[in-house]
PDB file of C-alpha atoms in Angstrom:
ATOM      1  CA  MET A   1      31.979   3.081 152.004  1.00 56.00           C
ATOM      2  CA  LYS A   2      29.174   2.162 153.997  1.00 69.00           C
ATOM      3  CA  LYS A   3      26.983   5.167 153.513  1.00 71.00           C
ATOM      4  CA  LYS A   4      27.265   4.692 149.509  1.00 73.00           C
ATOM      5  CA  ASN A   5      26.438   0.832 150.451  1.00 73.00           C
ATOM      6  CA  LEU A   6      23.474   1.927 152.672  1.00 74.00           C
ATOM      7  CA  LYS A   7      22.519   4.643 149.921  1.00 77.00           C
ATOM      8  CA  LYS A   8      22.434   2.469 146.854  1.00 77.00           C
ATOM      9  CA  LEU A   9      20.467  -0.455 149.144  1.00 77.00           C
ATOM     10  CA  LYS A  10      17.699   2.621 149.938  1.00 77.00           C
ATOM     11  CA  LYS A  11      17.761   3.001 146.011  1.00 78.00           C
ATOM     12  CA  ALA A  12      17.356  -0.483 145.377  1.00 78.00           C
ATOM     13  CA  CYS A  13      14.285  -1.347 147.514  1.00 77.00           C
ATOM     14  CA  PHE A  14      13.010   1.905 146.588  1.00 77.00           C
ATOM     15  CA  GLU A  15      12.814   1.238 142.777  1.00 80.00           C
ATOM     16  CA  ILE A  16      11.568  -2.659 143.847  1.00 82.00           C
ATOM     17  CA  LYS A  17       8.837  -1.376 145.872  1.00 79.00           C
ATOM     18  CA  LYS A  18       7.667   1.127 142.616  1.00 80.00           C
ATOM     19  CA  PHE A  19       7.897  -2.095 140.363  1.00 85.00           C
ATOM     20  CA  LEU A  20       5.899  -3.980 142.941  1.00 84.00           C
ATOM     21  CA  ASN A  21       3.456  -0.952 143.247  1.00 81.00           C
ATOM     22  CA  LYS A  22       2.848  -1.144 139.700  1.00 82.00           C
ATOM     23  CA  ILE A  23       2.229  -4.957 139.132  1.00 85.00           C
ATOM     24  CA  LEU A  24       0.065  -4.671 141.903  1.00 83.00           C
ATOM     25  CA  ILE A  25      -1.915  -1.736 140.464  1.00 82.00           C
ATOM     26  CA  ILE A  26      -2.245  -3.834 137.125  1.00 82.00           C
ATOM     27  CA  PHE A  27      -3.410  -6.817 139.077  1.00 85.00           C
ATOM     28  CA  PHE A  28      -6.041  -4.937 140.697  1.00 83.00           C
ATOM     29  CA  VAL A  29      -7.538  -3.004 137.944  1.00 82.00           C
ATOM     30  CA  PHE A  30      -7.390  -6.556 135.708  1.00 85.00           C
ATOM     31  CA  PHE A  31      -9.204  -8.268 138.721  1.00 84.00           C
ATOM     32  CA  ILE A  32     -11.741  -5.719 139.810  1.00 82.00           C
ATOM     33  CA  SER A  33     -14.593  -7.227 137.690  1.00 80.00           C
ATOM     34  CA  SER A  34     -13.736 -10.549 138.525  1.00 81.00           C
ATOM     35  CA  GLN A  35     -15.259 -12.266 141.698  1.00 80.00           C
ATOM     36  CA  PHE A  36     -12.712 -14.890 142.611  1.00 84.00           C
ATOM     37  CA  GLY A  37     -13.225 -15.643 145.890  1.00 86.00           C
ATOM     38  CA  LYS A  38     -13.286 -18.584 148.706  1.00 87.00           C
ATOM     39  CA  HIS A  39     -16.008 -18.504 150.890  1.00 85.00           C
ATOM     40  CA  PHE A  40     -16.386 -19.994 154.584  1.00 85.00           C
ATOM     41  CA  PHE A  41     -19.775 -21.351 155.924  1.00 85.00           C
ATOM     42  CA  PRO A  42     -19.974 -20.961 159.775  1.00 82.00           C
ATOM     43  CA  GLU A  43     -22.931 -21.874 161.293  1.00 82.00           C
ATOM     44  CA  PHE A  44     -24.883 -18.541 161.120  1.00 79.00           C
ATOM     45  CA  SER A  45     -24.776 -19.116 157.152  1.00 80.00           C
ATOM     46  CA  TYR A  46     -27.292 -21.943 156.972  1.00 85.00           C
ATOM     47  CA  ILE A  47     -30.650 -21.848 156.865  1.00 87.00           C
ATOM     48  CA  ASN A  48     -32.654 -25.147 157.557  1.00 87.00           C
ATOM     49  CA  GLY A  49     -29.332 -27.140 156.385  1.00 84.00           C
ATOM     50  CA  ILE A  50     -28.865 -25.587 153.303  1.00 86.00           C
ATOM     51  CA  ARG A  51     -25.429 -23.458 153.048  1.00 85.00           C
ATOM     52  CA  VAL A  52     -26.592 -19.723 151.335  1.00 83.00           C
ATOM     53  CA  ASP A  53     -24.010 -18.253 149.570  1.00 79.00           C
ATOM     54  CA  TYR A  54     -24.613 -14.209 150.690  1.00 80.00           C
ATOM     55  CA  LEU A  55     -24.686 -15.060 154.299  1.00 78.00           C
ATOM     56  CA  SER A  56     -21.297 -16.533 154.320  1.00 81.00           C
ATOM     57  CA  PRO A  57     -18.090 -14.163 154.582  1.00 81.00           C
ATOM     58  CA  THR A  58     -15.967 -14.371 151.613  1.00 83.00           C
ATOM     59  CA  ILE A  59     -12.405 -13.560 151.037  1.00 86.00           C
ATOM     60  CA  TYR A  60     -11.624 -12.324 147.346  1.00 87.00           C
ATOM     61  CA  LEU A  61      -8.548 -11.919 145.431  1.00 88.00           C
ATOM     62  CA  ILE A  62      -9.061  -8.111 145.296  1.00 86.00           C
ATOM     63  CA  ASP A  63      -8.829  -8.413 149.256  1.00 86.00           C
ATOM     64  CA  ILE A  64      -5.422 -10.566 148.786  1.00 88.00           C
ATOM     65  CA  LEU A  65      -4.037  -7.855 146.413  1.00 87.00           C
ATOM     66  CA  THR A  66      -5.291  -4.799 148.551  1.00 84.00           C
ATOM     67  CA  PHE A  67      -3.494  -6.095 151.739  1.00 86.00           C
ATOM     68  CA  THR A  68      -0.543  -6.366 149.894  1.00 86.00           C
ATOM     69  CA  PHE A  69      -0.792  -2.817 148.878  1.00 83.00           C
ATOM     70  CA  PHE A  70      -1.403  -1.676 152.196  1.00 84.00           C
ATOM     71  CA  VAL A  71       1.477  -3.487 153.818  1.00 84.00           C
ATOM     72  CA  LEU A  72       3.646  -1.915 151.215  1.00 82.00           C
ATOM     73  CA  ASN A  73       2.102   1.213 151.628  1.00 81.00           C
ATOM     74  CA  PHE A  74       1.725   1.241 155.239  1.00 81.00           C
ATOM     75  CA  LYS A  75       3.406   5.075 155.847  1.00 81.00           C
ATOM     76  CA  ASN A  76       1.388   6.681 153.124  1.00 79.00           C
ATOM     77  CA  ILE A  77      -2.013   4.985 153.825  1.00 79.00           C
ATOM     78  CA  PHE A  78      -1.796   5.938 157.311  1.00 80.00           C
ATOM     79  CA  ILE A  79      -1.105   9.431 156.804  1.00 81.00           C
ATOM     80  CA  PHE A  80      -4.286   9.109 154.866  1.00 78.00           C
ATOM     81  CA  PHE A  81      -6.460   7.653 157.896  1.00 79.00           C
ATOM     82  CA  LYS A  82      -4.979  10.468 159.809  1.00 81.00           C
ATOM     83  CA  ASN A  83      -7.777  12.751 158.385  1.00 80.00           C
ATOM     84  CA  LYS A  84     -10.226  13.739 161.603  1.00 84.00           C
ATOM     85  CA  LYS A  85     -13.377  12.978 159.602  1.00 84.00           C
ATOM     86  CA  ILE A  86     -11.976   9.317 159.486  1.00 83.00           C
ATOM     87  CA  ILE A  87     -10.909   8.958 162.764  1.00 85.00           C
ATOM     88  CA  ILE A  88     -14.161  10.180 164.113  1.00 89.00           C
ATOM     89  CA  PHE A  89     -15.850   7.944 161.500  1.00 85.00           C
ATOM     90  CA  PHE A  90     -13.969   4.634 162.946  1.00 84.00           C
ATOM     91  CA  ILE A  91     -14.617   5.567 166.529  1.00 89.00           C
ATOM     92  CA  PHE A  92     -18.305   5.441 165.525  1.00 89.00           C
ATOM     93  CA  LEU A  93     -17.429   2.059 164.007  1.00 86.00           C
ATOM     94  CA  THR A  94     -15.503   0.590 166.667  1.00 87.00           C
ATOM     95  CA  ILE A  95     -18.878   1.534 169.062  1.00 90.00           C
ATOM     96  CA  ASN A  96     -21.097  -0.354 166.501  1.00 87.00           C
ATOM     97  CA  ILE A  97     -18.805  -3.362 167.060  1.00 86.00           C
ATOM     98  CA  LEU A  98     -18.495  -2.971 170.752  1.00 88.00           C
ATOM     99  CA  PHE A  99     -22.581  -2.885 171.189  1.00 88.00           C
ATOM    100  CA  SER A 100     -23.717  -5.384 168.455  1.00 85.00           C
ATOM    101  CA  LYS A 101     -25.446  -8.492 168.444  1.00 85.00           C
ATOM    102  CA  ASN A 102     -22.742 -10.574 166.292  1.00 81.00           C
ATOM    103  CA  GLN A 103     -19.653  -8.603 166.857  1.00 84.00           C
ATOM    104  CA  ILE A 104     -17.847 -11.138 164.428  1.00 82.00           C
ATOM    105  CA  ILE A 105     -19.834 -10.232 161.757  1.00 81.00           C
ATOM    106  CA  SER A 106     -19.501  -6.579 162.614  1.00 84.00           C
ATOM    107  CA  LEU A 107     -15.706  -6.730 162.650  1.00 85.00           C
ATOM    108  CA  TYR A 108     -15.475  -8.735 159.285  1.00 82.00           C
ATOM    109  CA  GLN A 109     -17.826  -5.823 157.950  1.00 85.00           C
ATOM    110  CA  PHE A 110     -15.399  -2.984 159.765  1.00 86.00           C
ATOM    111  CA  LEU A 111     -12.098  -4.502 158.084  1.00 85.00           C
ATOM    112  CA  ARG A 112     -14.506  -4.153 154.792  1.00 85.00           C
ATOM    113  CA  ILE A 113     -14.816  -0.906 155.088  1.00 86.00           C
ATOM    114  CA  ILE A 114     -11.149  -0.320 156.065  1.00 84.00           C
ATOM    115  CA  GLU A 115     -10.586  -2.160 152.399  1.00 84.00           C
ATOM    116  CA  LEU A 116     -12.916   0.081 151.028  1.00 85.00           C
ATOM    117  CA  PHE A 117     -10.703   3.428 152.116  1.00 83.00           C
ATOM    118  CA  ILE A 118      -7.830   1.888 151.074  1.00 82.00           C
ATOM    119  CA  VAL A 119      -9.129   1.086 147.550  1.00 82.00           C
ATOM    120  CA  PHE A 120     -10.147   4.714 147.555  1.00 82.00           C
ATOM    121  CA  PHE A 121      -6.689   5.289 148.207  1.00 80.00           C
ATOM    122  CA  ILE A 122      -5.630   3.180 145.428  1.00 78.00           C
ATOM    123  CA  GLY A 123      -7.522   4.940 143.031  1.00 78.00           C
ATOM    124  CA  ASN A 124      -6.017   8.057 143.908  1.00 77.00           C
ATOM    125  CA  GLN A 125      -2.775   6.512 143.357  1.00 75.00           C
ATOM    126  CA  ILE A 126      -3.364   4.657 140.065  1.00 76.00           C
ATOM    127  CA  PHE A 127      -2.866   7.520 137.306  1.00 74.00           C
ATOM    128  CA  LYS A 128       0.660   8.364 139.376  1.00 76.00           C
ATOM    129  CA  ILE A 129       1.757   4.941 139.199  1.00 78.00           C
ATOM    130  CA  ILE A 130       0.498   3.662 135.596  1.00 77.00           C
ATOM    131  CA  LYS A 131      -0.130   5.999 132.378  1.00 79.00           C
ATOM    132  CA  GLU A 132      -4.197   6.158 131.098  1.00 80.00           C
ATOM    133  CA  LYS A 133      -3.358   4.211 128.221  1.00 84.00           C
ATOM    134  CA  THR A 134      -1.568   1.581 130.223  1.00 82.00           C
ATOM    135  CA  PHE A 135      -5.168   1.473 132.383  1.00 80.00           C
ATOM    136  CA  LEU A 136      -7.626   1.602 129.914  1.00 82.00           C
ATOM    137  CA  LYS A 137      -5.296  -1.718 127.689  1.00 85.00           C
ATOM    138  CA  ILE A 138      -5.701  -3.325 131.428  1.00 82.00           C
ATOM    139  CA  LEU A 139      -9.631  -2.711 131.531  1.00 81.00           C
ATOM    140  CA  LEU A 140      -9.891  -3.993 127.699  1.00 84.00           C
ATOM    141  CA  ILE A 141      -8.073  -7.110 128.402  1.00 84.00           C
ATOM    142  CA  SER A 142      -9.832  -7.801 131.611  1.00 83.00           C
ATOM    143  CA  SER A 143     -13.288  -7.314 130.006  1.00 83.00           C
ATOM    144  CA  LEU A 144     -12.486  -9.603 127.183  1.00 82.00           C
ATOM    145  CA  PHE A 145     -10.684 -12.664 129.892  1.00 78.00           C
TER     146      PHE A 145
END
């Protein structure tokens, strides 16, 4: 009896994860053209007392969606990151962070590069999760918005 319930629970969790992935991909495609974000202005982002936007770290809505997708698909993304070329690339990035003049900015950029790899993974998964017509409709609605 417990095995049946456990199978049903696993199947339900899988269906929920599949549905959440679909919703996240739809939102990701919809908001890819937007720049909704929160700017943070540490000391180094000021020049002569004036805030400079392009020097401030920013967290975008796309970053949050990508992180959520990462959390839901951790196992698949971890397998994707096991590629030897990617591992060597990250080793060089880590060495860069250690010898950087401003390690906080280097770490932030390292996280952005990891995010780009995750976005690449999402791009590989888009047409496995949603249909082409749905993808085009989302892009059309997004561009009209």
